[in-house]
Amino acid sequence: MAALLSETETQILPEAVLEEIPVRRGRGWVRSLDIYIPGVFLLALLFVCFIWPYLYTIPPPVGGSILDAGLPVGSPGHIFGTTAVGNDVMSRLIYGGRTSFEIVFAVQGLGLAVGGLIGVMAAMMRGVAETVAMRLLDVIIAFPAFVLVVVIVLGLGASEINLIWALAVISVPTFARVARAGAVTVRERTYVVAAELSGSKRWQIALRHVVPNIITSLLTFAVLGAGVVVILEATVSYFGYGIPPPGPSWGNMIATGQTTMSARPSLLLIPCITLLITVIALNTLSEGMRRRWGAVR
Amino acid sequence: MTVNGSGTTAGTGTLPGDVPAGRTPGGGKVLLEVRHLVQEFPVRNAGGVKGGMLQAVSDVSFSLHAGESLGVVGETGSGKSTLARSIVQAPPPRSGEVIFDGVDLVKLKRRQMERLRRHMQMVFQDPFGSLDPKWRVSDIVAEPLVAYRVGGRQERRARVDLLLELVGLDPEVHGVRHPGQLSGGQAQRVAIARAIALSPQLLICDEPVSSLDVLVQAQVLNLFEKLRQELDLAYLFIAHDLALVKQVSDRVAVMYLGKFCEVGPSESLYEEPLHPYTFALLKSIPDPDPETGRVRSKDVISGELPSPLDPPSGCRFRTRCPRAQARCAEEVPELRMVGEDHLVACHFPLSVKSGGDLTAVGSAVAPDTASS
Amino acid sequence: MIAPSRGAGGNDPSRAAGGDKGDGSGLRWWAAFSSSPTLRLVVRRILVAIPVMVGVTFLTAVLLNLLPGDAASALLGADATPQEVHQLYLKLHLNEPFFVRYWQWIVGVFHGHLGASLQNGQPVAQIIGQRLPITFELIVFASIVMLLISIPLAMLCARRPGGVVDRITMVLSMGFLSVPQFVLGLIFVLVFAVIFRVFPALGYTPITQSVGENLRDFTLPAFSIALPLAGFYVRLLRADLIEQMESQDYVVTARAKGFGSWYILTRHAFRNSLIGFVTIFGLNVATLFAYTVIVEEIFGLPGLGYALINGVGDRDAPLVQGIVLVLAGIVVIVNLLTDLTYGVIDPRVRYGRSAV
């Protein structure tokens, strides 16, 4: 064996090493600005929504005094002014954002875990199970999302947790579809056949080959879908089916701001712009992620 | 129709730390026997309606001895890759028997098959496609060891290092890389290391060097040859080029449209091809003129490969065969023994050695049903 | 996909021929059927769609049934006595088990009846007949606006990727594709109805009454839908056009022949990009309907979406199921038309496996 090894090293190794090795160039940070700018912005937003209220006392989002009602933008202590019932607009924005992000994380987390699991399992099982599972999900996807969420929230009762369940009903099938599409691409790869021949079980292949190869596209999709969830949550709340009205939510703020839009457009525009910028950041981040990671190989 | 191989002298080299798999090194034993293997795929056309069956492999029979190497040569679309996949049951063939070490794989349950698979491994054409881009090289080579729970973590690592060295890679340098950081030849070496990790008895190589540069091709072929001697491997070596197969094969089978048309020891097949198709393939190998150094232009087989959906009646090669006669359209030529270990499926073979008798060997071979 | 062989191969030819008299004509029909890929595609797709549509309506019925409250109490309001509610409850057959009610409804659908609204007994088909044209006009209006914005802009961008037009368009399109329809609608109302008073904020004038008024009513809703969509499609088409211009052999050939980039864009690249464009557009028709629901609600257009939301509020099962059925049917038809358009855009497509 020693003879074999030395022969290997002297004769075969040099040839193999001499072959051209593709060099990977690291990307400069400038080329990743499309990830950093929206990423940093979203992190800052998360910081303001979740940590800021613990570091500095801010006025409560509800139960403001009528004495403070209707203050304009730029008032001392109330940078964005107050609402018609005296609640601080900035505070409502922060707590509304917190609601939105809680919902987004919960919904997309559920979608990624449950939908991803369904999609990968469907692709790995093949055959009738795969067809039936995907057809069932198609039925849900065929619904107008907004109507489905409204109907479910009406059934469960309007609250944040019920809104999460309702939105998850939308997100789980879409994740399942994306996960299955990716898993179908991966399962046809030669390395999956090679893994089978190597004796790997189906669950091992799913866990070790399929999931690592589709996870980036699933994450990209999760960020893209986060924008949709923020929009849906705001839309549903705007129409009065989501977060119950005194509760802070961007959709609620837009709905109340609408009633005084001619007299005080700021109450309408401030939450609208916040919502818009957040969604833009999510979409830009998703696009940057897609550009960097590409589709499923 | 057992065909006796030439019984190579097999080395007894084994990897240290080898798993005792009850193998007895030696040449005499029939390792793999394929009988009447048929593989078909449904073809869907317009509107997803079933458009018939594509018979990729139709009624192929052969046997392979322990430590022997059989080359399979054919054009793209001749069904040679499908044959390879059918043997390892990925997917299982439509009909026929694949007897490995005395067990018919086609009849096995999934679990039993999983246990037997460790004795037969495969090397694929596209080295990068067969390696998961997300895995490190050392993990790729360890995959079969992990799946079959061979040894502990330390033992596996030692074995992976040894395997990488055996295929000519440096465990320190290449082991930590990802496939994307390897060259084609290096990637194929990794695939080979994975394939021999469990010390299989049979290695099926599906055009393992076709996607590599000519220089690298020679190196990888040398590696195959070396491993065979060291590890007592039996090869089913698939290629579309007769010249490539010559080096690593004891016997060569020529495949055309899902059927074997000639099987024989490499020497006699190259020296005295019997089937017109083999002859044409041999002539199409470009070889440089020794004096001018230029590649002499060679005759290439005329015409296109007929659609396997609708193969010609009788002899499948007759549409492109210069010697075709009326009988070739009517009667399917069966593989028959002509000369020592040399079989041909042709009504009018090119040359017949004096000692060869012309009795059809294939009494066990069922009449071809595919062309109907 | 659900029943590929049953879709075409398993059909009894003479029965499938329907009203044909003799065997001869049935066979002729069969021959035409099996030789026409287009026809087979249509039949197959419709057969696949039926279980999906039944599933969609069944899910609707289940959800409606799970909602608290029922049509009787929803219709009579909070002031009604329990006796009144109970009488209406029996009158509307709400005491029958859920499965029986759904079964009767779906059997009716297969016989061509969509049933009657629980609210006023008006046939659901009639309600849909009144409301669908409004939603349809909204969608067509929005689609035309979207196409008129996105196609020329995408071409201008693809002509000089990275140029001024391209950069501005990319930023603006990202903004528009991120804006929720209801936010855009409200901002339009604020700007064009409240501040400048050029368009009405609410209301609907039938097109038969005044075409001009009708279009004025539809302008803001249509733009609320069209601009976010245009943001999406501009990026889609631009990316595809640029890829065509950079990588395709025929583009290189055309350049070598000396054709200008504008000529190549309009004559070659655009034609080839159109397939992807049409596909995505077809797939997104369901989403488009979701947008109309929102926009009709904001602008008070009495379309299908408006009726749908009110129907859910009233627990009006036949109405809601009927609307959902029609919407799902339209989605199926549009997707089918999308597939058939491939053949018109690109004659090479012959509805092989990829088209299904």
XYZ file of N, CA and C in Angstrom, chain A residues 70-262:
579
model
N -55.398 66.258 17.194
C -55.263 67.063 15.982
C -54.034 67.936 15.913
N -52.974 67.591 16.621
C -51.751 68.384 16.510
C -51.117 68.175 15.135
N -50.559 69.230 14.545
C -49.972 69.095 13.202
C -48.604 68.417 13.251
N -48.118 68.103 12.069
C -46.791 67.506 11.945
C -45.750 68.473 12.487
N -44.805 67.967 13.284
C -43.727 68.805 13.782
C -43.999 69.387 15.159
N -45.113 69.001 15.773
C -45.391 69.503 17.122
C -44.372 68.933 18.098
N -44.040 69.704 19.149
C -43.073 69.197 20.124
C -43.575 67.924 20.810
N -42.752 66.897 20.825
C -43.151 65.629 21.449
C -43.948 64.738 20.515
N -44.436 65.308 19.433
C -45.213 64.511 18.462
C -44.745 64.888 17.068
N -43.617 64.289 16.611
C -43.060 64.744 15.322
C -44.032 64.610 14.162
N -44.814 63.539 14.142
C -45.770 63.379 13.041
C -47.163 63.853 13.449
N -47.270 64.565 14.575
C -48.566 65.078 15.007
C -49.385 64.023 15.726
N -50.658 64.357 15.949
C -51.544 63.407 16.616
C -52.805 63.223 15.794
N -53.532 62.158 16.101
C -54.756 61.867 15.358
C -55.919 62.657 15.946
N -57.073 62.467 15.350
C -58.262 63.202 15.769
C -58.662 62.863 17.204
N -58.232 61.725 17.722
C -58.551 61.397 19.109
C -57.330 61.550 20.010
N -56.279 62.156 19.486
C -55.158 62.512 20.340
C -54.066 61.473 20.493
N -54.049 60.444 19.626
C -52.961 59.470 19.708
C -51.773 59.946 18.882
N -50.579 59.655 19.383
C -49.366 60.077 18.687
C -49.180 59.260 17.412
N -49.014 59.942 16.272
C -48.925 59.241 14.982
C -47.641 58.418 14.904
N -46.529 59.001 15.358
C -45.255 58.279 15.322
C -45.367 56.974 16.109
N -45.939 57.067 17.289
C -46.076 55.875 18.125
C -46.953 54.831 17.439
N -48.035 55.295 16.814
C -48.913 54.335 16.127
C -48.187 53.701 14.936
N -47.343 54.509 14.265
C -46.554 53.947 13.161
C -45.646 52.832 13.678
N -44.984 53.117 14.817
C -44.034 52.139 15.350
C -44.758 50.864 15.763
N -45.848 51.039 16.535
C -46.553 49.839 16.990
C -47.272 49.130 15.839
N -47.705 49.933 14.846
C -48.308 49.322 13.653
C -47.276 48.507 12.888
N -46.064 49.064 12.789
C -44.985 48.339 12.115
C -44.664 47.060 12.852
N -44.690 47.145 14.190
C -44.424 45.957 14.983
C -45.464 44.864 14.660
N -46.738 45.288 14.621
C -47.790 44.330 14.247
C -47.494 43.712 12.878
N -47.178 44.581 11.916
C -46.913 44.081 10.560
C -45.780 43.075 10.549
N -44.677 43.423 11.227
C -43.521 42.534 11.179
C -43.783 41.231 11.925
N -44.497 41.329 13.046
C -44.846 40.082 13.751
C -45.615 39.157 12.818
N -46.584 39.773 12.136
C -47.412 38.956 11.227
C -46.555 38.379 10.096
N -45.692 39.239 9.528
C -44.852 38.772 8.415
C -43.966 37.604 8.850
N -43.293 37.762 9.989
C -42.399 36.689 10.428
C -43.175 35.401 10.682
N -44.304 35.534 11.356
C -45.082 34.334 11.668
C -45.584 33.658 10.391
N -46.161 34.479 9.487
C -46.762 33.920 8.277
C -45.707 33.289 7.375
N -44.607 34.039 7.145
C -43.586 33.499 6.242
C -42.833 32.344 6.892
N -42.690 32.405 8.233
C -42.066 31.274 8.923
C -42.898 30.017 8.766
N -44.210 30.162 8.995
C -45.104 29.021 8.807
C -45.063 28.533 7.366
N -45.107 29.504 6.439
C -45.102 29.146 5.023
C -43.839 28.380 4.651
N -42.697 28.908 5.120
C -41.416 28.278 4.787
C -41.354 26.862 5.360
N -41.737 26.722 6.622
C -41.618 25.416 7.271
C -42.663 24.437 6.731
N -43.932 24.814 6.829
C -44.988 23.880 6.432
C -45.042 23.719 4.920
N -45.062 24.862 4.216
C -45.136 24.798 2.758
C -43.913 24.116 2.166
N -42.732 24.477 2.696
C -41.509 23.844 2.204
C -41.552 22.341 2.410
N -42.003 21.938 3.584
C -42.090 20.507 3.888
C -43.044 19.804 2.919
N -44.230 20.416 2.732
C -45.212 19.796 1.824
C -44.638 19.685 0.417
N -44.029 20.796 -0.045
C -43.514 20.802 -1.418
C -42.424 19.765 -1.630
N -41.469 19.707 -0.689
C -40.365 18.760 -0.842
C -40.890 17.326 -0.728
N -41.788 17.101 0.229
C -42.318 15.740 0.375
C -43.088 15.306 -0.869
N -43.888 16.231 -1.411
C -44.651 15.897 -2.620
C -43.701 15.500 -3.742
N -42.645 16.297 -3.906
C -41.704 16.017 -5.001
C -40.980 14.698 -4.769
N -40.657 14.383 -3.524
C -39.908 13.159 -3.268
C -40.789 11.925 -3.356
N -42.082 12.089 -3.043
C -42.966 10.918 -3.091
C -43.375 10.574 -4.520
N -43.437 11.589 -5.361
C -43.852 11.394 -6.760
C -45.231 10.741 -6.837
N -45.627 10.445 -8.079
C -46.831 9.662 -8.299
C -48.105 10.337 -7.835
N -49.051 9.503 -7.414
C -50.390 9.977 -7.090
C -50.352 10.974 -5.936
N -49.565 10.674 -4.899
C -49.511 11.560 -3.731
C -49.106 12.967 -4.152
N -48.104 13.042 -5.039
C -47.641 14.342 -5.505
C -48.752 15.082 -6.250
N -49.399 14.359 -7.185
C -50.446 14.997 -7.991
C -51.581 15.497 -7.111
N -52.049 14.627 -6.204
C -53.184 15.000 -5.360
C -52.826 16.204 -4.496
N -51.649 16.170 -3.877
C -51.251 17.277 -3.002
C -51.208 18.580 -3.779
N -50.597 18.544 -4.965
C -50.457 19.793 -5.704
C -51.805 20.299 -6.221
N -52.703 19.369 -6.617
C -54.035 19.815 -7.076
C -54.789 20.478 -5.934
N -54.688 19.905 -4.732
C -55.388 20.490 -3.581
C -54.883 21.906 -3.324
N -53.564 22.076 -3.425
C -53.015 23.401 -3.191
C -53.426 24.365 -4.300
N -53.531 23.845 -5.531
C -53.973 24.684 -6.649
C -55.340 25.290 -6.362
N -56.180 24.487 -5.697
C -57.527 24.973 -5.388
C -57.431 26.226 -4.521
N -56.545 26.186 -3.522
C -56.413 27.348 -2.642
C -55.806 28.523 -3.398
N -54.807 28.217 -4.236
C -54.136 29.308 -4.952
C -55.087 29.964 -5.952
N -56.040 29.174 -6.471
C -56.959 29.705 -7.478
C -57.882 30.780 -6.893
N -58.015 30.813 -5.566
C -58.862 31.821 -4.933
C -58.210 33.189 -4.985
N -59.020 34.240 -5.115
C -58.456 35.573 -4.887
C -58.025 35.661 -3.422
N -56.735 35.943 -3.192
C -56.170 35.873 -1.842
C -56.920 36.767 -0.864
N -57.198 37.980 -1.305
C -57.826 38.945 -0.419
C -59.162 38.413 0.115
N -59.981 37.869 -0.803
C -61.299 37.365 -0.408
C -61.146 36.213 0.583
N -60.200 35.329 0.316
C -60.009 34.167 1.190
C -59.615 34.613 2.597
N -58.698 35.570 2.665
C -58.266 36.059 3.987
C -59.454 36.668 4.718
N -60.235 37.491 4.006
C -61.393 38.130 4.640
C -62.351 37.077 5.179
N -62.635 36.073 4.359
C -63.586 35.045 4.776
C -63.074 34.313 6.023
N -61.787 33.966 6.021
C -61.246 33.213 7.164
C -61.253 34.073 8.425
N -60.858 35.340 8.281
C -60.844 36.208 9.455
C -62.265 36.412 9.975
N -63.233 36.555 9.061
C -64.629 36.663 9.497
C -65.017 35.434 10.307
N -64.554 34.282 9.862
C -64.921 33.044 10.539
C -64.259 32.913 11.896
N -62.978 33.289 11.975
C -62.245 33.073 13.228
C -62.426 34.237 14.188
N -62.806 35.396 13.660
C -62.886 36.587 14.492
C -61.645 37.424 14.273
N -61.840 38.767 14.243
C -60.724 39.653 13.907
C -59.753 39.772 15.077
N -58.525 39.311 14.868
C -57.456 39.511 15.846
C -56.144 39.241 15.140
N -55.045 39.628 15.777
C -53.767 39.476 15.112
C -53.449 38.006 14.838
N -53.688 37.157 15.852
C -53.329 35.747 15.678
C -54.190 35.095 14.585
N -55.470 35.486 14.522
C -56.324 34.913 13.474
C -55.931 35.413 12.095
N -55.472 36.664 12.055
C -54.989 37.199 10.785
C -53.764 36.392 10.325
N -52.924 36.003 11.286
C -51.759 35.188 10.941
C -52.195 33.851 10.341
N -53.175 33.198 10.976
C -53.641 31.922 10.425
C -54.182 32.104 9.006
N -54.978 33.171 8.854
C -55.607 33.395 7.548
C -54.551 33.630 6.467
N -53.554 34.470 6.797
C -52.523 34.761 5.804
C -51.655 33.531 5.545
N -51.478 32.702 6.585
C -50.682 31.490 6.390
C -51.379 30.536 5.425
N -52.710 30.549 5.440
C -53.442 29.704 4.484
C -53.072 30.093 3.052
N -52.783 31.390 2.839
C -52.358 31.841 1.509
C -50.895 31.471 1.257
N -50.053 31.699 2.275
C -48.609 31.581 2.008
C -48.150 30.122 1.938
N -48.743 29.248 2.745
C -48.292 27.847 2.733
C -48.374 27.221 1.335
N -49.510 27.323 0.624
C -49.543 26.693 -0.712
C -48.551 27.297 -1.692
N -48.338 28.624 -1.596
C -47.399 29.209 -2.558
C -45.974 28.731 -2.273
N -45.624 28.655 -0.989
C -44.304 28.108 -0.646
C -44.194 26.659 -1.118
N -45.276 25.906 -0.899
C -45.250 24.496 -1.306
C -44.996 24.383 -2.798
N -45.621 25.289 -3.554
C -45.468 25.232 -5.002
C -44.030 25.539 -5.414
N -43.486 26.604 -4.815
C -42.101 26.968 -5.145
C -41.141 25.855 -4.715
N -41.371 25.329 -3.509
C -40.483 24.275 -3.004
C -40.563 23.041 -3.893
N -41.775 22.698 -4.323
C -41.899 21.514 -5.162
C -41.221 21.731 -6.510
N -41.441 22.911 -7.091
C -40.802 23.186 -8.380
C -39.286 23.040 -8.262
N -38.719 23.610 -7.191
C -37.282 23.492 -6.996
C -36.873 22.052 -6.756
N -37.640 21.358 -5.928
C -37.286 19.977 -5.590
C -37.375 19.071 -6.813
N -38.343 19.361 -7.699
C -38.457 18.550 -8.916
C -37.222 18.748 -9.786
N -36.754 20.006 -9.857
C -35.532 20.260 -10.621
C -34.364 19.502 -10.012
N -34.246 19.562 -8.687
C -33.105 18.932 -8.034
C -33.186 17.403 -8.126
N -34.394 16.873 -7.991
C -34.490 15.407 -7.934
C -34.116 14.766 -9.267
N -34.132 15.542 -10.354
C -33.735 14.996 -11.649
C -32.230 15.112 -11.883
N -31.548 15.775 -10.966
C -30.111 15.935 -11.115
C -29.396 14.589 -10.954
N -28.275 14.477 -11.626
C -27.531 13.219 -11.545
C -27.042 12.957 -10.125
N -26.733 14.042 -9.382
C -26.195 13.785 -8.050
C -27.222 13.146 -7.127
N -28.507 13.299 -7.464
C -29.516 12.604 -6.668
C -29.514 11.105 -7.012
N -29.388 10.791 -8.298
C -29.253 9.384 -8.686
C -28.009 8.790 -8.030
N -26.914 9.571 -8.062
C -25.671 9.102 -7.454
C -25.858 8.866 -5.963
N -26.627 9.747 -5.314
C -26.876 9.576 -3.874
C -27.683 8.310 -3.620
N -28.668 8.063 -4.493
C -29.451 6.826 -4.363
C -28.536 5.613 -4.476
N -27.650 5.654 -5.474
C -26.734 4.526 -5.662
C -25.779 4.416 -4.482
N -25.486 5.550 -3.852
C -24.595 5.513 -2.700
C -25.288 4.948 -1.474
N -26.575 4.685 -1.594
C -27.290 4.059 -0.496
C -28.044 5.029 0.387
N -28.071 6.319 0.013
C -28.804 7.280 0.833
C -30.297 7.018 0.732
N -30.976 7.149 1.852
C -32.427 6.973 1.872
C -33.098 8.215 1.307
N -34.387 8.060 1.005
C -35.077 9.195 0.399
C -35.101 10.418 1.322
N -35.330 10.168 2.627
C -35.373 11.330 3.532
C -34.006 11.969 3.655
N -32.960 11.151 3.546
C -31.608 11.722 3.597
C -31.359 12.586 2.368
N -31.810 12.086 1.221
C -31.632 12.858 -0.002
C -32.400 14.169 0.091
N -33.645 14.078 0.593
C -34.455 15.290 0.717
C -33.777 16.304 1.622
N -33.247 15.822 2.738
C -32.693 16.705 3.749
C -31.328 17.247 3.339
N -30.513 16.393 2.743
C -29.117 16.780 2.527
C -28.837 17.292 1.124
N -29.620 16.855 0.154
C -29.379 17.341 -1.210
C -30.425 18.354 -1.631
N -31.709 17.987 -1.470
C -32.763 18.834 -2.026
C -32.861 20.147 -1.261
N -32.992 20.062 0.064
C -33.194 21.290 0.837
C -32.036 22.279 0.676
N -30.775 21.858 0.819
C -29.699 22.847 0.656
C -29.692 23.505 -0.720
N -30.170 22.785 -1.728
C -30.126 23.357 -3.066
C -31.313 24.237 -3.391
N -32.381 24.168 -2.595
C -33.520 25.049 -2.891
C -33.689 26.123 -1.827
N -32.894 26.064 -0.758
C -33.175 26.965 0.369
C -32.980 28.425 -0.008
N -31.981 28.726 -0.861
C -31.790 30.129 -1.202
C -32.962 30.662 -2.008
N -33.463 29.848 -2.928
C -34.594 30.350 -3.710
C -35.839 30.453 -2.830
N -35.954 29.590 -1.833
C -37.087 29.703 -0.917
C -36.976 30.966 -0.063
N -35.767 31.271 0.378
C -35.579 32.480 1.189
C -35.868 33.726 0.359
N -35.358 33.722 -0.886
C -35.654 34.840 -1.775
C -37.158 35.011 -1.933
N -37.829 33.876 -2.114
C -39.277 33.920 -2.276
C -39.937 34.413 -0.988
N -39.373 34.035 0.163
C -39.962 34.452 1.438
C -39.906 35.964 1.582
N -38.787 36.571 1.144
C -38.667 38.025 1.252
C -39.631 38.702 0.276
N -39.705 38.145 -0.943
C -40.647 38.688 -1.928
C -42.072 38.588 -1.390
N -42.397 37.408 -0.834
C -43.737 37.188 -0.296
C -44.002 38.058 0.918
N -42.940 38.447 1.652
C -43.123 39.305 2.818
C -43.769 40.617 2.401
N -43.335 41.132 1.232
C -43.959 42.342 0.721
C -45.448 42.147 0.490
N -45.784 40.985 -0.087
C -47.189 40.690 -0.361
C -47.971 40.585 0.955
N -47.348 39.968 1.972
C -48.042 39.806 3.254
C -48.283 41.165 3.895
N -47.260 42.049 3.843
C -47.441 43.391 4.410
C -48.607 44.087 3.722
N -48.635 43.993 2.379
C -49.710 44.639 1.624
C -51.065 44.033 1.991
N -51.131 42.700 2.024
C -52.402 42.029 2.309
C -52.903 42.390 3.706
N -51.973 42.379 4.667
C -52.366 42.699 6.045
C -52.943 44.106 6.096
N -52.236 45.047 5.452
C -52.703 46.428 5.474
C -54.051 46.547 4.773
N -54.197 45.844 3.624
C -55.438 45.925 2.868
C -56.603 45.393 3.695
N -56.390 44.227 4.301
C -57.461 43.609 5.079
C -57.818 44.486 6.276
N -56.795 45.039 6.942
C -57.062 45.915 8.087
C -57.754 47.193 7.625
N -57.330 47.699 6.459
C -57.938 48.914 5.920
C -59.446 48.725 5.741
N -59.836 47.564 5.257
C -61.257 47.312 5.035
C -61.971 46.922 6.326
N -61.238 46.909 7.445
C -61.880 46.676 8.734
C -62.050 45.219 9.094
N -61.373 44.314 8.368
C -61.510 42.892 8.693
C -60.316 42.379 9.490
N -59.272 43.192 9.618
C -58.033 42.684 10.213
C -57.887 43.057 11.676
N -56.828 43.827 11.964
C -56.599 44.265 13.334
C -57.785 45.132 13.772
N -58.419 44.816 14.881
C -59.593 45.591 15.313
C -59.235 47.055 15.497
N -60.074 48.000 15.023
C -59.759 49.398 14.815
C -58.928 50.167 15.836
N -59.196 50.171 17.140
C -58.278 51.064 17.875
C -56.842 50.561 17.844
N -56.657 49.279 17.637
C -55.313 48.692 17.618
C -54.462 49.331 16.536
N -53.139 49.431 16.778
C -52.275 50.084 15.802
C -51.961 49.164 14.625
N -52.214 49.652 13.438
C -51.902 48.920 12.209
C -51.866 49.943 11.105
N -50.914 49.786 10.176
C -50.823 50.773 9.101
C -52.121 50.831 8.300
N -52.728 49.686 8.101
C -53.991 49.647 7.361
C -55.072 50.450 8.078
N -55.151 50.290 9.405
C -56.132 51.046 10.181
C -55.863 52.540 10.103
N -54.569 52.901 10.198
C -54.222 54.320 10.152
C -54.623 54.922 8.821
N -54.433 54.154 7.745
C -54.816 54.660 6.427
C -56.321 54.834 6.362
N -57.045 53.857 6.932
C -58.503 53.922 6.898
C -59.006 55.154 7.636
N -58.450 55.440 8.835
C -58.925 56.620 9.562
C -58.411 57.892 8.922
N -57.182 57.838 8.379
C -56.636 59.014 7.715
C -57.476 59.407 6.513
N -58.080 58.415 5.873
C -58.892 58.660 4.675
C -60.068 59.589 5.003
N -60.633 59.436 6.212
C -61.838 60.198 6.538
C -61.552 61.687 6.650
N -60.281 62.028 6.920
C -59.974 63.455 7.042
C -58.974 63.882 5.982
N -59.009 63.202 4.845
C -57.916 63.421 3.885
C -57.888 64.831 3.319
N -59.036 65.491 3.194
C -58.975 66.837 2.626
C -58.476 67.839 3.656
